[in-house]
PDB file of C-alpha atoms in Angstrom:
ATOM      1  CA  UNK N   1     131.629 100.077 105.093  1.00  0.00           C
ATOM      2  CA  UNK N   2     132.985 103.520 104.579  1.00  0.00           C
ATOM      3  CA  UNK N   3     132.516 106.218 106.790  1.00  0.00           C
ATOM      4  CA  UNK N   4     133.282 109.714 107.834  1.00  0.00           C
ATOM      5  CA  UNK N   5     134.040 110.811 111.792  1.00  0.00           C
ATOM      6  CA  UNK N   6     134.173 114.269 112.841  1.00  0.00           C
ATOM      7  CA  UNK N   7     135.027 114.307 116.424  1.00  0.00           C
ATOM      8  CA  UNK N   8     133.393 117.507 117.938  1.00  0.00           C
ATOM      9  CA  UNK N   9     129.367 118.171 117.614  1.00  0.00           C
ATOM     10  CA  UNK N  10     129.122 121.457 118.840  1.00  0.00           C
ATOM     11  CA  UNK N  11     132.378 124.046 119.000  1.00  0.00           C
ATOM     12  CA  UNK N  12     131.970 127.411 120.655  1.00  0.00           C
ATOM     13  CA  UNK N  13     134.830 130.015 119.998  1.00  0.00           C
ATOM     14  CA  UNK N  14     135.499 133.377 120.493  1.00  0.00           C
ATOM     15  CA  UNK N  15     136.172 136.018 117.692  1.00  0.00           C
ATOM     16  CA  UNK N  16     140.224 135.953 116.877  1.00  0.00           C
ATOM     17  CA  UNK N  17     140.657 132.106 118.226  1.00  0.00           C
ATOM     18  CA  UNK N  18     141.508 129.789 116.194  1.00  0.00           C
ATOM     19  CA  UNK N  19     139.956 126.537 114.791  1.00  0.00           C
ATOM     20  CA  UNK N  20     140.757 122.724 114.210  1.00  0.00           C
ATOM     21  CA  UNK N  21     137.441 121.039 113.706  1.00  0.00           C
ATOM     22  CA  UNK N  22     139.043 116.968 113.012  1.00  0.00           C
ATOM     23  CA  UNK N  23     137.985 114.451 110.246  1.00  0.00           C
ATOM     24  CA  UNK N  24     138.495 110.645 110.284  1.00  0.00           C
ATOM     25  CA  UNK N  25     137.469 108.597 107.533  1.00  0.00           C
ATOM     26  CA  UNK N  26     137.459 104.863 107.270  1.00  0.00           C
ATOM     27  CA  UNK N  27     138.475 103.400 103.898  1.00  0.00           C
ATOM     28  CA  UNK N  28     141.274 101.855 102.859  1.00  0.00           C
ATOM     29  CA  UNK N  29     141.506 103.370  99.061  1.00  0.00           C
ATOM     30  CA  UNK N  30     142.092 105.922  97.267  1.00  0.00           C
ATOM     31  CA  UNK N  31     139.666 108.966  97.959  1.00  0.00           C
ATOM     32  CA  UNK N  32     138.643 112.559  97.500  1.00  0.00           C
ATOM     33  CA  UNK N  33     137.885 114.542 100.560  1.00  0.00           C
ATOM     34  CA  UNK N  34     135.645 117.532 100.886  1.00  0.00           C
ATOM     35  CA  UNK N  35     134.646 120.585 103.346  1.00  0.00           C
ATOM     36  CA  UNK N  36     131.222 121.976 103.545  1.00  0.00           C
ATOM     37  CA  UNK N  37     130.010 124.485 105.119  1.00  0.00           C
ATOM     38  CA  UNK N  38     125.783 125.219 105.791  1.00  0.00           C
ATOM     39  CA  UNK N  39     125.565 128.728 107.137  1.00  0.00           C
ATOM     40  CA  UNK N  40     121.941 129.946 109.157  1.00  0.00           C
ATOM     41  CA  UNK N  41     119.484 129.873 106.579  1.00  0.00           C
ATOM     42  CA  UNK N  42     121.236 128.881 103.881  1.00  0.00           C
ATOM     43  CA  UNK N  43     122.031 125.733 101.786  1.00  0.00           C
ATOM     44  CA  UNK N  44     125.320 123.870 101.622  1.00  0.00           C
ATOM     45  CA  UNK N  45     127.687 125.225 100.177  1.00  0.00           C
ATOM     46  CA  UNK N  46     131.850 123.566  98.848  1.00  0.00           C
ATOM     47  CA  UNK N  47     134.385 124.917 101.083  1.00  0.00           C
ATOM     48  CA  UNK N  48     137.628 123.177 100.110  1.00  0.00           C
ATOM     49  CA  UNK N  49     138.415 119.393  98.522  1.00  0.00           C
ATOM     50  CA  UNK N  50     141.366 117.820  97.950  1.00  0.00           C
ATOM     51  CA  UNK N  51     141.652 114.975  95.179  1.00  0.00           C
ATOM     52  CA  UNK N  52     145.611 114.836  94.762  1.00  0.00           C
ATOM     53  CA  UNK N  53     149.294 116.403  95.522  1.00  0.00           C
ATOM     54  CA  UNK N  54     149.828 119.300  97.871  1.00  0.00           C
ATOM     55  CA  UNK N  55     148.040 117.788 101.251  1.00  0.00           C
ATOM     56  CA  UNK N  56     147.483 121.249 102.568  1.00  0.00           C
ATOM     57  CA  UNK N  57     144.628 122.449 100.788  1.00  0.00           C
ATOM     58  CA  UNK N  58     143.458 126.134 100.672  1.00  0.00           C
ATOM     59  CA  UNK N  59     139.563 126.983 100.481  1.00  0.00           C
ATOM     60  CA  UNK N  60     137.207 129.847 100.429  1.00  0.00           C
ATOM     61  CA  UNK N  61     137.626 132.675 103.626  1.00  0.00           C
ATOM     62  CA  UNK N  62     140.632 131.370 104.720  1.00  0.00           C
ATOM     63  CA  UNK N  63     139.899 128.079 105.694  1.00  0.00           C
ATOM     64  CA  UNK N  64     142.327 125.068 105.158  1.00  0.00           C
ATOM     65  CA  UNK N  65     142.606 121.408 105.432  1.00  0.00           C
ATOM     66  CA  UNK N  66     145.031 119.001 105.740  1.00  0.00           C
ATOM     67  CA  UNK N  67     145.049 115.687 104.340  1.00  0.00           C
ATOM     68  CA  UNK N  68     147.401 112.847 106.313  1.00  0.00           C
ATOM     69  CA  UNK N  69     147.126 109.643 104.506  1.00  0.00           C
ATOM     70  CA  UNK N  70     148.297 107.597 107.408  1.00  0.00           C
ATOM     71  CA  UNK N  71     145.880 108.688 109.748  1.00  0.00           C
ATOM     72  CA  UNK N  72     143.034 109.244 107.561  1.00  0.00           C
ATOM     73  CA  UNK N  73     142.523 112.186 108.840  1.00  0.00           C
ATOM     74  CA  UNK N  74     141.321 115.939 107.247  1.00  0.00           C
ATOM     75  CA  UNK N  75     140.763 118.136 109.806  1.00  0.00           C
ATOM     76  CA  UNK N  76     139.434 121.936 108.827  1.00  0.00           C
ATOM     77  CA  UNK N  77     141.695 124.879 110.304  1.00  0.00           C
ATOM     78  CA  UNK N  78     141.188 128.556 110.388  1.00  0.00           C
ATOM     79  CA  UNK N  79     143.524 130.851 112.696  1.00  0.00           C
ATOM     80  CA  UNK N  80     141.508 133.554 113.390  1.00  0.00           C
ATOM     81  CA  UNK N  81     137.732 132.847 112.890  1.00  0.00           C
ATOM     82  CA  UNK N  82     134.884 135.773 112.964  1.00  0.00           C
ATOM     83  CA  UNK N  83     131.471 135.713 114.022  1.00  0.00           C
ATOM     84  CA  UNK N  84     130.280 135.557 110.004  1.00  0.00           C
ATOM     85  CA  UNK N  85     132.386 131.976 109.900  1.00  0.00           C
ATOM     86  CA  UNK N  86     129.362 130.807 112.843  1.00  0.00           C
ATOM     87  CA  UNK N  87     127.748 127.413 110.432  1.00  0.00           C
ATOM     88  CA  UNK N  88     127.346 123.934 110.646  1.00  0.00           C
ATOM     89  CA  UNK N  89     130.772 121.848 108.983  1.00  0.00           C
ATOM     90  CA  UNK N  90     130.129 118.652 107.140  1.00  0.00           C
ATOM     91  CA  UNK N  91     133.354 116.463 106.265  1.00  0.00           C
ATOM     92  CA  UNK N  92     132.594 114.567 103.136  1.00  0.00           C
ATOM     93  CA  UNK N  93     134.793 111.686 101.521  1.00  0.00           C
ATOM     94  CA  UNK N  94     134.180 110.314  98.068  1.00  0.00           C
ATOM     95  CA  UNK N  95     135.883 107.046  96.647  1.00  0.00           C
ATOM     96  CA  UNK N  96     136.078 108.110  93.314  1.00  0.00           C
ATOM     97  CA  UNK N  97     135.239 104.884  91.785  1.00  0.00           C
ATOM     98  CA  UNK N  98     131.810 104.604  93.703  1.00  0.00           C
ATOM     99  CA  UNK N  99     130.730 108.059  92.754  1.00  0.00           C
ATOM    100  CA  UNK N 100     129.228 108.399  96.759  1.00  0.00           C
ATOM    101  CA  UNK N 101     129.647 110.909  98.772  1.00  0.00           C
ATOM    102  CA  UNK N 102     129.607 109.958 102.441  1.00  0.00           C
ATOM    103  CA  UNK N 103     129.234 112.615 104.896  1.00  0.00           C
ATOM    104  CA  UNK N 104     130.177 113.270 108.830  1.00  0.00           C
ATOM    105  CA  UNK N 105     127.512 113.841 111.121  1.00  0.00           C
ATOM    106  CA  UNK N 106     128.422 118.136 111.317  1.00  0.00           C
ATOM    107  CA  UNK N 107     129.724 119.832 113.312  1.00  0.00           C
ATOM    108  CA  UNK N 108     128.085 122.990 114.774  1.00  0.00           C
ATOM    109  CA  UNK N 109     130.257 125.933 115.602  1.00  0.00           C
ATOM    110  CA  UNK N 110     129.162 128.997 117.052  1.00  0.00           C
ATOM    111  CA  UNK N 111     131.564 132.091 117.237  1.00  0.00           C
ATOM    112  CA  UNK N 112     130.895 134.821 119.955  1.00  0.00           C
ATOM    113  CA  UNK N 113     131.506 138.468 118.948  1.00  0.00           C
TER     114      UNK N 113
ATOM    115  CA  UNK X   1     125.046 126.691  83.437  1.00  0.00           C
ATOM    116  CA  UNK X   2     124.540 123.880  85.563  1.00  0.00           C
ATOM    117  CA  UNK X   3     121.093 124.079  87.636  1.00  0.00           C
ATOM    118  CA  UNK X   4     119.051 121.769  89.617  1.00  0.00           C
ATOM    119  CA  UNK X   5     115.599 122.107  90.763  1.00  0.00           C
ATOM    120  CA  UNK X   6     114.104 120.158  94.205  1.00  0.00           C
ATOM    121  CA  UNK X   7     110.350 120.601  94.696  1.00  0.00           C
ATOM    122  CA  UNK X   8     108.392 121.131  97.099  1.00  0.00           C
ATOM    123  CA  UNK X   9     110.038 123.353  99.257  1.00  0.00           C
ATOM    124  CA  UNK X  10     108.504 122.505 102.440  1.00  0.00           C
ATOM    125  CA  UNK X  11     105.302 119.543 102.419  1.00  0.00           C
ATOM    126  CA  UNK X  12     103.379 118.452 105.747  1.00  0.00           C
ATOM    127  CA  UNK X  13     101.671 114.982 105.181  1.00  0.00           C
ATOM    128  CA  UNK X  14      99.981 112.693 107.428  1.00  0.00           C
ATOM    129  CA  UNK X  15     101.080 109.214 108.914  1.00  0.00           C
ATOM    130  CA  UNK X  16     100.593 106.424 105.940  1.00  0.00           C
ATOM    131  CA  UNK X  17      99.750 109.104 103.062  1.00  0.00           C
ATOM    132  CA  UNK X  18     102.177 108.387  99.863  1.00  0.00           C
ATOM    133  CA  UNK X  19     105.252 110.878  98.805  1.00  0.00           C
ATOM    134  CA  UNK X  20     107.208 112.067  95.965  1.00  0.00           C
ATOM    135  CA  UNK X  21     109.636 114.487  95.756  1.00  0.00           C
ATOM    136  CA  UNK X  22     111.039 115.296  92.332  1.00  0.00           C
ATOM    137  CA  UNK X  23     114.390 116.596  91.699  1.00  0.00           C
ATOM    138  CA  UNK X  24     115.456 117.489  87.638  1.00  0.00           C
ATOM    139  CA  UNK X  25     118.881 119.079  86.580  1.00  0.00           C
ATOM    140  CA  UNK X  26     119.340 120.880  83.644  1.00  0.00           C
ATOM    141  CA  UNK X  27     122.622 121.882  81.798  1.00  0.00           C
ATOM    142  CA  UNK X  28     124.695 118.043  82.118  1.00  0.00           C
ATOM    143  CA  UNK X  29     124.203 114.882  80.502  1.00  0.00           C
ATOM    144  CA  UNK X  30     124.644 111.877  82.787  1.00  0.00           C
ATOM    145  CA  UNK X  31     125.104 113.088  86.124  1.00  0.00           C
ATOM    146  CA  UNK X  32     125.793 110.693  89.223  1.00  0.00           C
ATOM    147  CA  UNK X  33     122.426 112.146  91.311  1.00  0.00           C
ATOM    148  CA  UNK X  34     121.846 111.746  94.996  1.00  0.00           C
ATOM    149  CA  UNK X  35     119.188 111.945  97.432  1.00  0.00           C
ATOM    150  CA  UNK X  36     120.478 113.324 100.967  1.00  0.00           C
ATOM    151  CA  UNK X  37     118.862 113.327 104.498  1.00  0.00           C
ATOM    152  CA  UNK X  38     119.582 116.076 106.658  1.00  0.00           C
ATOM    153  CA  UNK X  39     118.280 115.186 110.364  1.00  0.00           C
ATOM    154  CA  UNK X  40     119.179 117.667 113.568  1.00  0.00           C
ATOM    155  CA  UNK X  41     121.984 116.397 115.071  1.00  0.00           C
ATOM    156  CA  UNK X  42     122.700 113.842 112.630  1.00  0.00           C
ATOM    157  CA  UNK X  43     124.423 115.337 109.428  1.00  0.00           C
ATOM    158  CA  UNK X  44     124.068 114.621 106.393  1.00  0.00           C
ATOM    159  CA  UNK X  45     122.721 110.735 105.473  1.00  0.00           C
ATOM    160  CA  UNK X  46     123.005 109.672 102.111  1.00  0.00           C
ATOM    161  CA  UNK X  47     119.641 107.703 101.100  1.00  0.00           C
ATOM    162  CA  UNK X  48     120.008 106.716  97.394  1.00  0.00           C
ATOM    163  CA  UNK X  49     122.517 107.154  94.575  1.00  0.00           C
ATOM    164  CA  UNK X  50     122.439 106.719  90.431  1.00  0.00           C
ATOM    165  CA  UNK X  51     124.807 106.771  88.399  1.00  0.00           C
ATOM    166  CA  UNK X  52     122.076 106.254  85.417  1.00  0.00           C
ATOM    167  CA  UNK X  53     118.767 105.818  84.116  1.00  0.00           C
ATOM    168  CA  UNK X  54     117.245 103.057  85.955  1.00  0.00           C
ATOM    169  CA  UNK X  55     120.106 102.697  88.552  1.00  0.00           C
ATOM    170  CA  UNK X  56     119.485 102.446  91.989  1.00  0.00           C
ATOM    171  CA  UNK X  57     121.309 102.255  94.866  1.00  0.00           C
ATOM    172  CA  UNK X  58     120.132 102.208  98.340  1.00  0.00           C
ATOM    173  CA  UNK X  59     122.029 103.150 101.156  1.00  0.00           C
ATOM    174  CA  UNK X  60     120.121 102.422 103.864  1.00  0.00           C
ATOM    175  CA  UNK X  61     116.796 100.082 104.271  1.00  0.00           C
ATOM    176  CA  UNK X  62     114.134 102.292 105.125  1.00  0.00           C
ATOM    177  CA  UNK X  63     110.403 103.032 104.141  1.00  0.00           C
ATOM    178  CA  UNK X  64     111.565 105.408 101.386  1.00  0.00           C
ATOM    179  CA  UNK X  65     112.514 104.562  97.559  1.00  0.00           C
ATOM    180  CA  UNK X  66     113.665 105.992  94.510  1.00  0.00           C
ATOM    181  CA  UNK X  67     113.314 105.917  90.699  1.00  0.00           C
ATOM    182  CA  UNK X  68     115.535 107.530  87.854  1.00  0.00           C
ATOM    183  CA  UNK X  69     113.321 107.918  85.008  1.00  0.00           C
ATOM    184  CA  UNK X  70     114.939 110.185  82.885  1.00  0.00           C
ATOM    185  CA  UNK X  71     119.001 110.887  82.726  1.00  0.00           C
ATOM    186  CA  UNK X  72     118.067 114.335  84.792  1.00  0.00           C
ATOM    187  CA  UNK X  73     115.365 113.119  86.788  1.00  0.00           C
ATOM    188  CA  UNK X  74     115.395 111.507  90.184  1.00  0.00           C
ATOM    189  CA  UNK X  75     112.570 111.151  92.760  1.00  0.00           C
ATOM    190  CA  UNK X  76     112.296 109.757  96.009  1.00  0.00           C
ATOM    191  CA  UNK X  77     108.730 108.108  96.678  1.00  0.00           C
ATOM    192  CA  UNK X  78     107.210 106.476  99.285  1.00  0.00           C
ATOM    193  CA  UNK X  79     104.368 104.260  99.555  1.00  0.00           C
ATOM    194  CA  UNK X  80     103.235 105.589 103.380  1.00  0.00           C
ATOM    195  CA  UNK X  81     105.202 107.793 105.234  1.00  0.00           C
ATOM    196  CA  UNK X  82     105.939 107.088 108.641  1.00  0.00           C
ATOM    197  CA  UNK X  83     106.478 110.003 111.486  1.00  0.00           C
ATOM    198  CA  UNK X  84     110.008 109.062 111.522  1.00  0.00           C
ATOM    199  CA  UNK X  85     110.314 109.845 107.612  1.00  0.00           C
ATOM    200  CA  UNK X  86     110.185 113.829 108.708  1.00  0.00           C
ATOM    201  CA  UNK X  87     113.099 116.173 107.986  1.00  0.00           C
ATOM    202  CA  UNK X  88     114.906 118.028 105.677  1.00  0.00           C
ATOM    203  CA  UNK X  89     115.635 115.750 102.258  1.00  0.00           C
ATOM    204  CA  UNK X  90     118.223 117.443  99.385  1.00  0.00           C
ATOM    205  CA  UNK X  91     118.929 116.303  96.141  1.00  0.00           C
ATOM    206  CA  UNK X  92     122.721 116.965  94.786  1.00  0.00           C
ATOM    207  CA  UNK X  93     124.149 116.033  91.662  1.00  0.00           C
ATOM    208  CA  UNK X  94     127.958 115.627  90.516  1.00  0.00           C
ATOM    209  CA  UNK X  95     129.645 114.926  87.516  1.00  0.00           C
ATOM    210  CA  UNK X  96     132.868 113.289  89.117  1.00  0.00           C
ATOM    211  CA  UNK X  97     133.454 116.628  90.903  1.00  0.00           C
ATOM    212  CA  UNK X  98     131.898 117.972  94.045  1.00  0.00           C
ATOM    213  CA  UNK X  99     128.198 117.733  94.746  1.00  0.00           C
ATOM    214  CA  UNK X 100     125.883 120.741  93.770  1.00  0.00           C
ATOM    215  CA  UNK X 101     122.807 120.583  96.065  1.00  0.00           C
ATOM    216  CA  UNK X 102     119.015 121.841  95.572  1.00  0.00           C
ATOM    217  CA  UNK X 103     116.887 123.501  97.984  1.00  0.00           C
ATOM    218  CA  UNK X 104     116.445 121.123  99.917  1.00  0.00           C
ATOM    219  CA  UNK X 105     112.389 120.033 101.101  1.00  0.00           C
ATOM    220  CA  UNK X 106     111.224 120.361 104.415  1.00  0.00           C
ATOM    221  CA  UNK X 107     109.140 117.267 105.297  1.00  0.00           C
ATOM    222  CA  UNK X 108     106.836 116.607 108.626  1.00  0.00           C
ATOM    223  CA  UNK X 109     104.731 113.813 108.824  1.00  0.00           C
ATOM    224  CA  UNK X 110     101.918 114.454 111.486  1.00  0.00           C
TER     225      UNK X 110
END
């Protein structure tokens, strides 16, 4: 069965450091891969997705992904994160013939002015 | 524009009492819909997906089902909830692009 891995639960950063929250997903097809980010209070929200070509994907407030095929990975990077970026970080991966979208357990990051 | 409507917001039952939450979009024809679990600690869990009127598909066995009647219409139902049926329950759509979520209902079962 598919599913989605995201490695750290909770993340606790300083202002200025930078991020790599990872992403492993288990399927052996095509898919499309997705970011998104839940904010205090709020409701989820797209950061980034990548469906095809460049593998370094560029989202919303300067996050980024990359997508490597042969590890099935699509980990989330920011270099300097900021005490607004403090959420919870779903990974979601979609094979696009199933029309699901399976999602990570979150991760939690908190970012300390 | 694309909207979708969850409701209730927030619901407290009791043990065994029945459920429905209703979930309608409005502005797309056909949309693939979803019902989503969010639990603390636990992410996001999908429950049930359609990708039409009348079609089901469960994700998980649990005490909880759902019904498309309508191309926009999707609601999860159960018969008597259970105290481990509490927490946070969204409904998303997509139309082969990335998921647009409600409000999201607030469930505890005391």
């Amino acid at each position: 069965a598919q599913s989605v891995s995201q490695h750290n639960h909770h993340v606790i950063l300083s202002e200025a450091a930078s991020l790599e929250l990872g992403c492993n997903y288990s399927y052996g097809g095509t898919v499309n891969l997705f970011w998104y980010v839940q904010y205090p209070g709020q409701h989820l929200q797209l950061l980034l997705k990548y469906f095809s070509g460049d593998p370094l994907v560029k989202g919303i407030k300067g996050f980024e992904a990359e997508f490597i095929k042969s590890k099935f990975s699509f980990n989330l990077r920011k270099p300097s994160v900021q005490w607004s970026d403090t959420a919870e970080y779903f990974c979601a991966v979609s094979p696009p013939e199933t029309g699901k979208l399976i999602f990570g357990q979150g991760t939690t990051l908190q970012v300390k002015p | 524009s694309q909207t979708i409507h969850q409701w209730p917001a927030t619901l407290v039952q009791p043990v065994g009492s029945p459920l429905s939450l209703e979930c309608t979009v409005e502005g797309t024809s056909n949309p693939n819909l979803y019902w989503y679990r969010q639990a603390a600690g636990r992410g996001l869990q999908l429950l049930f997906y359609s990708v039409g009127i009348g079609q089901i598909s469960s994700e998980v066995p649990q005490n909880l089902s759902a019904s498309r009647p309508q191309d926009r219409q999707f609601i999860l139902s159960s018969k008597k909830l259970l105290l481990s049926d509490s927490g946070f329950y969204l409904c998303a759509w997509s139309n082969n692009s990335p998921l647009h979520f409600g409000n999201g209902t607030r469930l505890t079962v005391t």
